[in-house]
mmCIF file of C-alpha atoms and ligand atoms in Angstrom:
data_model
loop_
_atom_site.group_PDB
_atom_site.id
_atom_site.type_symbol
_atom_site.label_atom_id
_atom_site.label_comp_id
_atom_site.label_asym_id
_atom_site.label_seq_id
_atom_site.Cartn_x
_atom_site.Cartn_y
_atom_site.Cartn_z
ATOM 1 C CA MET A 16 -12.295 16.535 -13.931
ATOM 2 C CA GLU A 17 -8.646 16.838 -13.243
ATOM 3 C CA THR A 18 -9.257 19.933 -10.888
ATOM 4 C CA PHE A 19 -12.202 17.751 -9.064
ATOM 5 C CA ILE A 20 -9.951 15.010 -8.732
ATOM 6 C CA GLN A 21 -6.784 16.801 -7.700
ATOM 7 C CA ALA A 22 -8.779 18.535 -4.958
ATOM 8 C CA LEU A 23 -10.909 15.471 -3.730
ATOM 9 C CA PRO A 24 -10.301 14.690 -0.179
ATOM 10 C CA LYS A 25 -8.420 11.156 -0.461
ATOM 11 C CA ILE A 26 -7.596 8.352 1.410
ATOM 12 C CA GLU A 27 -4.659 5.725 0.776
ATOM 13 C CA LEU A 28 -4.779 2.344 2.209
ATOM 14 C CA HIS A 29 -2.031 0.521 -0.126
ATOM 15 C CA LEU A 30 1.297 2.273 -0.064
ATOM 16 C CA HIS A 31 4.447 0.376 0.228
ATOM 17 C CA ILE A 32 6.853 3.098 1.930
ATOM 18 C CA GLU A 33 9.886 1.334 0.346
ATOM 19 C CA GLY A 34 8.140 1.660 -3.075
ATOM 20 C CA SER A 35 7.768 5.650 -2.690
ATOM 21 C CA LEU A 36 11.500 6.015 -2.691
ATOM 22 C CA GLU A 37 12.338 8.237 -5.598
ATOM 23 C CA PRO A 38 15.338 7.870 -7.842
ATOM 24 C CA GLU A 39 16.707 11.258 -6.432
ATOM 25 C CA LEU A 40 16.473 10.358 -3.099
ATOM 26 C CA MET A 41 17.773 7.056 -3.610
ATOM 27 C CA PHE A 42 20.956 8.811 -5.056
ATOM 28 C CA GLU A 43 21.207 10.819 -2.118
ATOM 29 C CA LEU A 44 20.997 8.236 0.375
ATOM 30 C CA ALA A 45 23.570 5.945 -1.698
ATOM 31 C CA ARG A 46 25.957 8.968 -1.377
ATOM 32 C CA ARG A 47 25.255 9.391 2.306
ATOM 33 C CA ASN A 48 25.605 5.997 3.182
ATOM 34 C CA GLY A 49 28.552 5.128 0.995
ATOM 35 C CA VAL A 50 26.364 2.436 -0.774
ATOM 36 C CA SER A 51 26.888 1.840 -4.558
ATOM 37 C CA ILE A 52 24.023 1.645 -6.849
ATOM 38 C CA PRO A 53 24.024 0.288 -10.519
ATOM 39 C CA PHE A 54 22.966 3.679 -12.078
ATOM 40 C CA ASP A 55 24.969 6.800 -12.776
ATOM 41 C CA SER A 56 21.842 9.125 -12.670
ATOM 42 C CA ALA A 57 18.319 9.252 -11.535
ATOM 43 C CA ALA A 58 17.289 9.371 -15.169
ATOM 44 C CA ALA A 59 19.264 5.870 -15.640
ATOM 45 C CA VAL A 60 17.294 4.640 -12.665
ATOM 46 C CA ARG A 61 13.779 5.486 -14.027
ATOM 47 C CA ALA A 62 14.791 3.989 -17.599
ATOM 48 C CA ALA A 63 15.294 0.811 -15.657
ATOM 49 C CA TYR A 64 11.881 0.874 -14.557
ATOM 50 C CA GLU A 65 10.119 -1.564 -17.347
ATOM 51 C CA PHE A 66 8.494 -4.307 -15.660
ATOM 52 C CA SER A 67 7.085 -7.626 -17.263
ATOM 53 C CA ASP A 68 5.549 -9.104 -13.952
ATOM 54 C CA LEU A 69 5.394 -8.878 -10.243
ATOM 55 C CA GLN A 70 9.087 -10.327 -9.848
ATOM 56 C CA SER A 71 10.771 -8.335 -12.371
ATOM 57 C CA PHE A 72 9.532 -5.431 -10.055
ATOM 58 C CA LEU A 73 10.220 -6.974 -6.921
ATOM 59 C CA ASP A 74 13.851 -7.543 -7.925
ATOM 60 C CA ILE A 75 14.554 -3.834 -8.704
ATOM 61 C CA TYR A 76 12.547 -2.798 -5.536
ATOM 62 C CA TYR A 77 14.498 -4.785 -2.938
ATOM 63 C CA GLN A 78 17.568 -3.446 -4.613
ATOM 64 C CA GLY A 79 16.692 0.130 -4.428
ATOM 65 C CA ALA A 80 15.947 -0.388 -0.683
ATOM 66 C CA ASN A 81 19.632 -1.082 0.019
ATOM 67 C CA VAL A 82 20.410 2.392 0.441
ATOM 68 C CA LEU A 83 18.006 2.748 3.417
ATOM 69 C CA ILE A 84 20.544 2.471 6.450
ATOM 70 C CA GLU A 85 20.044 4.861 9.313
ATOM 71 C CA GLU A 86 17.032 5.925 11.138
ATOM 72 C CA GLN A 87 17.145 9.346 9.354
ATOM 73 C CA ASP A 88 17.008 7.736 5.973
ATOM 74 C CA PHE A 89 13.593 6.029 6.986
ATOM 75 C CA PHE A 90 12.503 9.454 8.268
ATOM 76 C CA ASP A 91 13.285 11.177 5.157
ATOM 77 C CA LEU A 92 11.536 8.414 2.912
ATOM 78 C CA CYS A 93 8.496 8.727 4.981
ATOM 79 C CA TRP A 94 8.475 12.539 5.096
ATOM 80 C CA ALA A 95 8.728 12.769 1.321
ATOM 81 C CA TYR A 96 5.891 10.745 0.857
ATOM 82 C CA LEU A 97 3.754 12.651 3.550
ATOM 83 C CA LEU A 98 4.694 15.812 1.435
ATOM 84 C CA ARG A 99 3.290 14.384 -1.569
ATOM 85 C CA CYS A 100 0.122 13.056 0.241
ATOM 86 C CA ARG A 101 -0.441 16.843 1.166
ATOM 87 C CA GLN A 102 0.082 17.517 -2.538
ATOM 88 C CA ASP A 103 -2.652 15.317 -3.382
ATOM 89 C CA ASN A 104 -5.070 16.197 -0.251
ATOM 90 C CA VAL A 105 -4.707 12.553 0.999
ATOM 91 C CA LEU A 106 -6.023 13.187 4.556
ATOM 92 C CA HIS A 107 -5.208 9.823 5.990
ATOM 93 C CA THR A 108 -3.032 7.113 4.981
ATOM 94 C CA GLU A 109 -1.985 3.607 6.092
ATOM 95 C CA ILE A 110 1.586 2.759 5.162
ATOM 96 C CA PHE A 111 2.737 -0.779 4.771
ATOM 97 C CA PHE A 112 6.560 -1.515 5.566
ATOM 98 C CA ASP A 113 8.474 -4.875 5.030
ATOM 99 C CA PRO A 114 10.813 -5.301 8.428
ATOM 100 C CA GLN A 115 12.337 -8.063 6.845
ATOM 101 C CA THR A 116 13.906 -6.452 3.530
ATOM 102 C CA HIS A 117 15.825 -4.401 6.300
ATOM 103 C CA THR A 118 16.552 -6.714 9.224
ATOM 104 C CA GLU A 119 17.924 -9.535 6.666
ATOM 105 C CA ARG A 120 20.556 -6.754 5.777
ATOM 106 C CA GLY A 121 21.543 -6.184 9.467
ATOM 107 C CA ILE A 122 19.265 -3.307 9.912
ATOM 108 C CA GLU A 123 17.520 -2.892 13.193
ATOM 109 C CA PHE A 124 13.750 -3.116 13.580
ATOM 110 C CA ASP A 125 13.557 -0.379 15.930
ATOM 111 C CA THR A 126 15.630 1.865 13.405
ATOM 112 C CA VAL A 127 13.054 1.410 10.723
ATOM 113 C CA VAL A 128 9.984 1.714 13.113
ATOM 114 C CA ASN A 129 11.368 4.727 14.674
ATOM 115 C CA GLY A 130 12.043 6.776 11.468
ATOM 116 C CA LEU A 131 8.583 5.745 10.145
ATOM 117 C CA LEU A 132 6.959 6.765 13.227
ATOM 118 C CA ARG A 133 8.995 9.980 13.908
ATOM 119 C CA ALA A 134 7.655 11.209 10.279
ATOM 120 C CA LEU A 135 4.207 10.103 10.569
ATOM 121 C CA GLU A 136 4.011 12.073 14.109
ATOM 122 C CA ARG A 137 5.102 15.041 12.209
ATOM 123 C CA GLY A 138 2.769 14.518 9.664
ATOM 124 C CA ARG A 139 0.126 14.693 11.956
ATOM 125 C CA THR A 140 1.049 17.619 13.629
ATOM 126 C CA GLU A 141 2.375 19.853 10.986
ATOM 127 C CA LEU A 142 0.289 18.627 8.034
ATOM 128 C CA GLY A 143 -3.073 17.205 9.684
ATOM 129 C CA ILE A 144 -2.384 13.934 8.022
ATOM 130 C CA SER A 145 -3.627 10.708 10.147
ATOM 131 C CA SER A 146 -2.048 7.448 9.650
ATOM 132 C CA HIS A 147 -1.377 3.752 10.639
ATOM 133 C CA LEU A 148 1.716 1.703 10.018
ATOM 134 C CA ILE A 149 1.147 -2.108 8.660
ATOM 135 C CA MET A 150 3.922 -4.575 9.111
ATOM 136 C CA CYS A 151 4.219 -7.079 5.808
ATOM 137 C CA PHE A 152 5.756 -10.427 5.965
ATOM 138 C CA LEU A 153 7.687 -11.246 2.744
ATOM 139 C CA ARG A 154 5.650 -14.213 1.311
ATOM 140 C CA HIS A 155 8.831 -15.585 -0.279
ATOM 141 C CA LEU A 156 10.422 -16.244 2.818
ATOM 142 C CA ASP A 157 9.133 -18.997 5.300
ATOM 143 C CA GLU A 158 6.787 -18.821 8.139
ATOM 144 C CA ASP A 159 9.397 -18.902 10.728
ATOM 145 C CA SER A 160 11.238 -15.666 9.839
ATOM 146 C CA ALA A 161 7.651 -13.954 9.664
ATOM 147 C CA VAL A 162 7.319 -15.380 13.445
ATOM 148 C CA ALA A 163 10.560 -13.690 14.268
ATOM 149 C CA THR A 164 9.328 -10.975 12.657
ATOM 150 C CA LEU A 165 6.063 -10.565 14.555
ATOM 151 C CA ARG A 166 8.000 -11.140 18.096
ATOM 152 C CA ARG A 167 10.401 -8.370 17.306
ATOM 153 C CA ALA A 168 7.303 -6.156 16.905
ATOM 154 C CA LEU A 169 5.149 -7.196 19.832
ATOM 155 C CA PRO A 170 7.004 -4.177 21.896
ATOM 156 C CA HIS A 171 5.555 -1.736 19.375
ATOM 157 C CA ARG A 172 2.096 -3.372 19.412
ATOM 158 C CA ASP A 173 0.274 0.023 20.051
ATOM 159 C CA LYS A 174 2.042 1.770 17.196
ATOM 160 C CA ILE A 175 1.414 -0.954 14.491
ATOM 161 C CA ILE A 176 -2.098 -1.653 13.940
ATOM 162 C CA ALA A 177 -2.237 -4.531 11.599
ATOM 163 C CA VAL A 178 -0.007 -7.285 9.897
ATOM 164 C CA GLY A 179 0.177 -7.864 6.135
ATOM 165 C CA LEU A 180 1.477 -10.056 3.482
ATOM 166 C CA ASP A 181 3.281 -9.304 0.406
ATOM 167 C CA SER A 182 5.907 -10.139 -2.212
ATOM 168 C CA ALA A 183 5.919 -12.774 -4.646
ATOM 169 C CA GLU A 184 2.196 -14.438 -4.479
ATOM 170 C CA ALA A 185 2.167 -17.154 -6.965
ATOM 171 C CA GLY A 186 3.371 -20.488 -5.154
ATOM 172 C CA ASN A 187 3.064 -18.612 -1.724
ATOM 173 C CA PRO A 188 -0.490 -19.105 -0.731
ATOM 174 C CA PRO A 189 -2.147 -17.601 2.412
ATOM 175 C CA GLN A 190 -1.875 -21.425 4.015
ATOM 176 C CA LYS A 191 1.675 -20.814 4.326
ATOM 177 C CA PHE A 192 1.527 -17.987 7.062
ATOM 178 C CA GLN A 193 -1.791 -19.373 9.049
ATOM 179 C CA ARG A 194 0.203 -19.565 12.070
ATOM 180 C CA VAL A 195 1.865 -16.340 12.539
ATOM 181 C CA PHE A 196 -1.530 -14.583 11.512
ATOM 182 C CA GLU A 197 -2.971 -16.527 14.271
ATOM 183 C CA GLU A 198 -0.201 -15.480 16.639
ATOM 184 C CA ALA A 199 -0.783 -11.756 15.349
ATOM 185 C CA LEU A 200 -4.501 -11.747 15.662
ATOM 186 C CA ASP A 201 -4.354 -13.190 19.250
ATOM 187 C CA ALA A 202 -1.472 -10.290 20.047
ATOM 188 C CA GLY A 203 -4.358 -7.791 19.147
ATOM 189 C CA PHE A 204 -3.136 -6.885 15.436
ATOM 190 C CA LEU A 205 -5.666 -6.322 12.544
ATOM 191 C CA SER A 206 -4.923 -8.221 9.472
ATOM 192 C CA VAL A 207 -4.898 -7.901 5.931
ATOM 193 C CA ALA A 208 -3.227 -9.438 2.793
ATOM 194 C CA HIS A 209 -1.942 -9.020 -0.774
ATOM 195 C CA ALA A 210 -4.335 -11.750 -2.750
ATOM 196 C CA GLY A 211 -5.550 -12.099 -6.411
ATOM 197 C CA GLU A 212 -2.847 -9.697 -7.806
ATOM 198 C CA GLU A 213 -0.901 -12.726 -9.593
ATOM 199 C CA GLY A 214 -2.369 -15.462 -7.645
ATOM 200 C CA PRO A 215 -5.717 -17.123 -8.149
ATOM 201 C CA ALA A 216 -9.172 -16.192 -6.720
ATOM 202 C CA SER A 217 -8.779 -19.122 -4.085
ATOM 203 C CA TYR A 218 -6.080 -17.150 -2.517
ATOM 204 C CA ILE A 219 -8.471 -14.441 -2.033
ATOM 205 C CA SER A 220 -11.083 -17.107 -0.280
ATOM 206 C CA ASP A 221 -8.384 -18.726 1.635
ATOM 207 C CA ALA A 222 -6.951 -15.181 2.858
ATOM 208 C CA ILE A 223 -10.282 -14.427 4.180
ATOM 209 C CA ALA A 224 -11.173 -17.602 5.783
ATOM 210 C CA LEU A 225 -7.490 -18.810 6.965
ATOM 211 C CA LEU A 226 -5.879 -15.359 7.743
ATOM 212 C CA LYS A 227 -9.088 -13.123 8.945
ATOM 213 C CA VAL A 228 -8.117 -10.418 6.746
ATOM 214 C CA ALA A 229 -10.201 -7.172 7.292
ATOM 215 C CA ARG A 230 -9.362 -6.138 3.634
ATOM 216 C CA ILE A 231 -7.821 -7.643 0.626
ATOM 217 C CA ASP A 232 -4.844 -5.825 -1.094
ATOM 218 C CA HIS A 233 -5.608 -5.763 -4.826
ATOM 219 C CA GLY A 234 -8.184 -8.781 -5.349
ATOM 220 C CA VAL A 235 -8.926 -7.953 -8.773
ATOM 221 C CA ARG A 236 -8.892 -11.689 -9.770
ATOM 222 C CA CYS A 237 -12.042 -12.172 -7.713
ATOM 223 C CA VAL A 238 -13.747 -11.989 -10.708
ATOM 224 C CA GLU A 239 -12.667 -15.406 -11.796
ATOM 225 C CA ASP A 240 -14.966 -16.850 -8.823
ATOM 226 C CA PRO A 241 -18.555 -15.133 -9.383
ATOM 227 C CA GLU A 242 -19.666 -16.826 -5.701
ATOM 228 C CA LEU A 243 -16.628 -14.729 -4.199
ATOM 229 C CA VAL A 244 -17.843 -11.688 -5.708
ATOM 230 C CA GLN A 245 -21.010 -11.997 -4.231
ATOM 231 C CA GLN A 246 -19.322 -12.692 -0.929
ATOM 232 C CA LEU A 247 -17.388 -9.654 -1.029
ATOM 233 C CA ILE A 248 -20.413 -7.595 -1.995
ATOM 234 C CA ALA A 249 -22.492 -9.035 0.941
ATOM 235 C CA ALA A 250 -19.840 -8.453 3.581
ATOM 236 C CA ARG A 251 -18.648 -5.076 2.134
ATOM 237 C CA LEU A 252 -14.957 -6.376 2.499
ATOM 238 C CA PRO A 253 -12.916 -4.060 0.826
ATOM 239 C CA LEU A 254 -10.614 -4.379 -2.088
ATOM 240 C CA THR A 255 -7.448 -1.857 -1.983
ATOM 241 C CA VAL A 256 -6.929 -1.713 -5.877
ATOM 242 C CA CYS A 257 -4.035 -0.044 -7.367
ATOM 243 C CA PRO A 258 -4.799 1.088 -10.914
ATOM 244 C CA LEU A 259 -1.236 2.104 -12.370
ATOM 245 C CA SER A 260 0.531 -0.698 -10.588
ATOM 246 C CA ASN A 261 -1.568 -3.254 -12.363
ATOM 247 C CA VAL A 262 -1.025 -1.931 -15.830
ATOM 248 C CA LYS A 263 2.830 -1.512 -15.202
ATOM 249 C CA LEU A 264 2.884 -5.146 -13.975
ATOM 250 C CA ARG A 265 0.913 -6.516 -16.665
ATOM 251 C CA VAL A 266 -2.135 -7.672 -14.352
ATOM 252 C CA PHE A 267 -4.082 -5.842 -16.971
ATOM 253 C CA ASP A 268 -2.921 -5.168 -20.702
ATOM 254 C CA ASN A 269 -4.106 -1.395 -20.318
ATOM 255 C CA MET A 270 -6.218 0.685 -18.383
ATOM 256 C CA GLN A 271 -9.080 0.327 -20.477
ATOM 257 C CA GLN A 272 -9.102 -3.419 -19.332
ATOM 258 C CA HIS A 273 -8.858 -2.536 -15.654
ATOM 259 C CA ASN A 274 -12.081 -3.915 -13.737
ATOM 260 C CA ILE A 275 -12.342 -1.654 -10.828
ATOM 261 C CA VAL A 276 -14.967 0.783 -12.118
ATOM 262 C CA ASP A 277 -17.152 -2.292 -13.104
ATOM 263 C CA LEU A 278 -16.553 -3.650 -9.406
ATOM 264 C CA LEU A 279 -17.537 -0.150 -8.070
ATOM 265 C CA ARG A 280 -20.669 -0.410 -10.054
ATOM 266 C CA ARG A 281 -21.480 -3.620 -8.984
ATOM 267 C CA GLY A 282 -21.298 -2.333 -5.359
ATOM 268 C CA LEU A 283 -17.619 -3.917 -3.986
ATOM 269 C CA CYS A 284 -15.990 -1.685 -1.506
ATOM 270 C CA VAL A 285 -13.069 -1.069 -3.979
ATOM 271 C CA THR A 286 -10.639 1.933 -3.172
ATOM 272 C CA VAL A 287 -7.868 3.419 -5.587
ATOM 273 C CA ASN A 288 -4.270 3.518 -4.347
ATOM 274 C CA SER A 289 -1.016 3.881 -5.576
ATOM 275 C CA ASP A 290 1.226 0.676 -4.086
ATOM 276 C CA ASP A 291 4.686 1.899 -4.952
ATOM 277 C CA PRO A 292 4.361 5.129 -6.732
ATOM 278 C CA ALA A 293 8.070 5.627 -7.423
ATOM 279 C CA TYR A 294 7.895 2.925 -9.742
ATOM 280 C CA PHE A 295 4.622 2.762 -11.165
ATOM 281 C CA GLY A 296 4.486 6.412 -12.481
ATOM 282 C CA GLY A 297 2.121 7.999 -10.217
ATOM 283 C CA TYR A 298 0.797 8.811 -6.784
ATOM 284 C CA MET A 299 -2.597 9.127 -5.626
ATOM 285 C CA THR A 300 -3.928 12.150 -8.003
ATOM 286 C CA ASP A 301 -2.139 10.283 -10.631
ATOM 287 C CA ASN A 302 -4.013 7.014 -10.201
ATOM 288 C CA PHE A 303 -7.587 8.620 -10.051
ATOM 289 C CA VAL A 304 -6.684 10.655 -13.232
ATOM 290 C CA ALA A 305 -5.419 7.568 -15.545
ATOM 291 C CA LEU A 306 -8.466 5.836 -14.134
ATOM 292 C CA ALA A 307 -11.137 8.596 -15.155
ATOM 293 C CA ALA A 308 -9.296 9.099 -18.603
ATOM 294 C CA ALA A 309 -9.727 5.567 -19.564
ATOM 295 C CA HIS A 310 -13.307 4.950 -17.645
ATOM 296 C CA PRO A 311 -15.582 8.071 -18.087
ATOM 297 C CA MET A 312 -17.250 8.425 -14.364
ATOM 298 C CA SER A 313 -19.396 10.746 -12.683
ATOM 299 C CA GLU A 314 -18.291 13.238 -9.863
ATOM 300 C CA ASP A 315 -20.251 10.970 -7.709
ATOM 301 C CA GLU A 316 -18.709 7.717 -8.576
ATOM 302 C CA ILE A 317 -15.191 9.216 -8.192
ATOM 303 C CA ALA A 318 -15.916 10.364 -4.924
ATOM 304 C CA ARG A 319 -17.501 6.827 -3.747
ATOM 305 C CA PHE A 320 -13.892 5.677 -3.823
ATOM 306 C CA SER A 321 -12.957 7.996 -1.292
ATOM 307 C CA PHE A 322 -16.330 7.184 0.741
ATOM 308 C CA ASN A 323 -15.288 3.436 0.431
ATOM 309 C CA ALA A 324 -11.852 4.057 1.859
ATOM 310 C CA ILE A 325 -12.897 5.723 4.757
ATOM 311 C CA GLU A 326 -15.312 2.956 5.528
ATOM 312 C CA ALA A 327 -12.454 0.408 4.853
ATOM 313 C CA SER A 328 -9.934 2.248 6.774
ATOM 314 C CA PHE A 329 -8.592 1.537 10.575
ATOM 315 C CA ALA A 330 -9.079 5.126 11.572
ATOM 316 C CA SER A 331 -10.953 5.534 14.916
ATOM 317 C CA ALA A 332 -14.802 6.319 14.561
ATOM 318 C CA GLU A 333 -14.081 9.746 15.475
ATOM 319 C CA ARG A 334 -11.524 10.405 12.659
ATOM 320 C CA LYS A 335 -14.044 8.579 10.060
ATOM 321 C CA CYS A 336 -16.579 11.067 10.810
ATOM 322 C CA GLN A 337 -14.264 14.106 10.582
ATOM 323 C CA LEU A 338 -13.116 12.545 7.229
ATOM 324 C CA GLU A 339 -16.547 11.820 5.747
ATOM 325 C CA ALA A 340 -17.108 15.935 7.037
ATOM 326 C CA SER A 341 -14.398 17.007 4.860
ATOM 327 C CA LEU A 342 -15.546 14.729 1.971
ATOM 328 C CA ARG A 343 -19.205 15.970 2.118
ATOM 329 C CA ASP A 344 -17.918 19.664 2.678
ATOM 330 C CA PHE A 345 -15.953 19.416 -0.453
ATOM 331 C CA LEU A 346 -18.854 17.811 -2.701
ATOM 332 C CA ALA A 347 -21.197 20.432 -1.269
ATOM 333 C CA ARG A 348 -18.665 23.105 -3.132
ATOM 334 C CA ALA A 349 -17.901 21.397 -6.023
HETATM 335 N N1 HPA B 429 2.724 -6.909 -4.862
HETATM 336 C C1 HPA B 429 3.347 -7.631 -3.935
HETATM 337 N N2 HPA B 429 4.370 -7.190 -3.168
HETATM 338 C C2 HPA B 429 4.483 -5.969 -3.205
HETATM 339 C C3 HPA B 429 3.884 -4.934 -3.914
HETATM 340 C C4 HPA B 429 2.850 -5.868 -4.868
HETATM 341 O O1 HPA B 429 1.970 -4.926 -5.639
HETATM 342 N N3 HPA B 429 4.747 -3.853 -3.934
HETATM 343 C C5 HPA B 429 5.440 -4.023 -2.979
HETATM 344 N N4 HPA B 429 5.449 -5.288 -2.322
HETATM 345 ZN ZN1 ZN B 430 1.084 -3.897 -2.538
#
């Protein structure tokens, strides 16, 4: 099964690029930029990655991002992730970035975007990996800050496909960002939002109704509202689920308790993703392997996550056809 999973063509739709910062690169960038970090080795950094909930992770995650200063840093970060994509046979990826994490430290919006885009372009030509960028607003900050961020992004409108919403969920409901999402949709961005990770099922319903999202990131707490589950099934509204993340951040006590396989069998458009792989113990293949170890599945069921992800992606119709052809070709040979 591991061989099948490793070779399975994959599509990633929920990946925070800042969350792919491996401790080794963190150290290299800290040295290169003269930034001090409160650890004396990559192993010590890894040992500190014990989280009790979302906030305990976010505190460490924002601290780690402090080493990212120059455009080249953002390029190196994104290129390292794309090389991991190639290893895991990820053919298409849609990458979140958090502009405010950087602009709040005095890093220019353009520095971040130009570094990421240069890596994505090279990924397209050298690795054949297609990609999109999604800009997330930090929900612990106020809506005015999100509006200012959106306006800074307008000159890059053609290079950023969607806006999203991440960071501390509980107490920061979708309502808080209704105006900025409306402005983003008017400007031609698509929208997604984290909801139903630590927040209640009503945040999922509100993200759909108020923020007009095309997908929900996480969404695993939808099961608390049976009507919402029926709505998600009927509309094929996708959930980008992150199994290892959910166990690390104690959304579920262990992988056996995770509900994604049940949701798949009930007909939801669920997908498997890595979220913040450098912090949660694994990339795409690791997530599939951990899931399959806890929930025996047929090859068809495992492949359905990839079909769902193609359907849920923002890839062009032409690219979706290519991805489906790769997947069918792989299954015919498997
Ligand atoms: N949830 C909310 N915010 C985040 C996450 C997450 O899983 N990862 C990075 N920022
Ligand atoms: Zn996330």
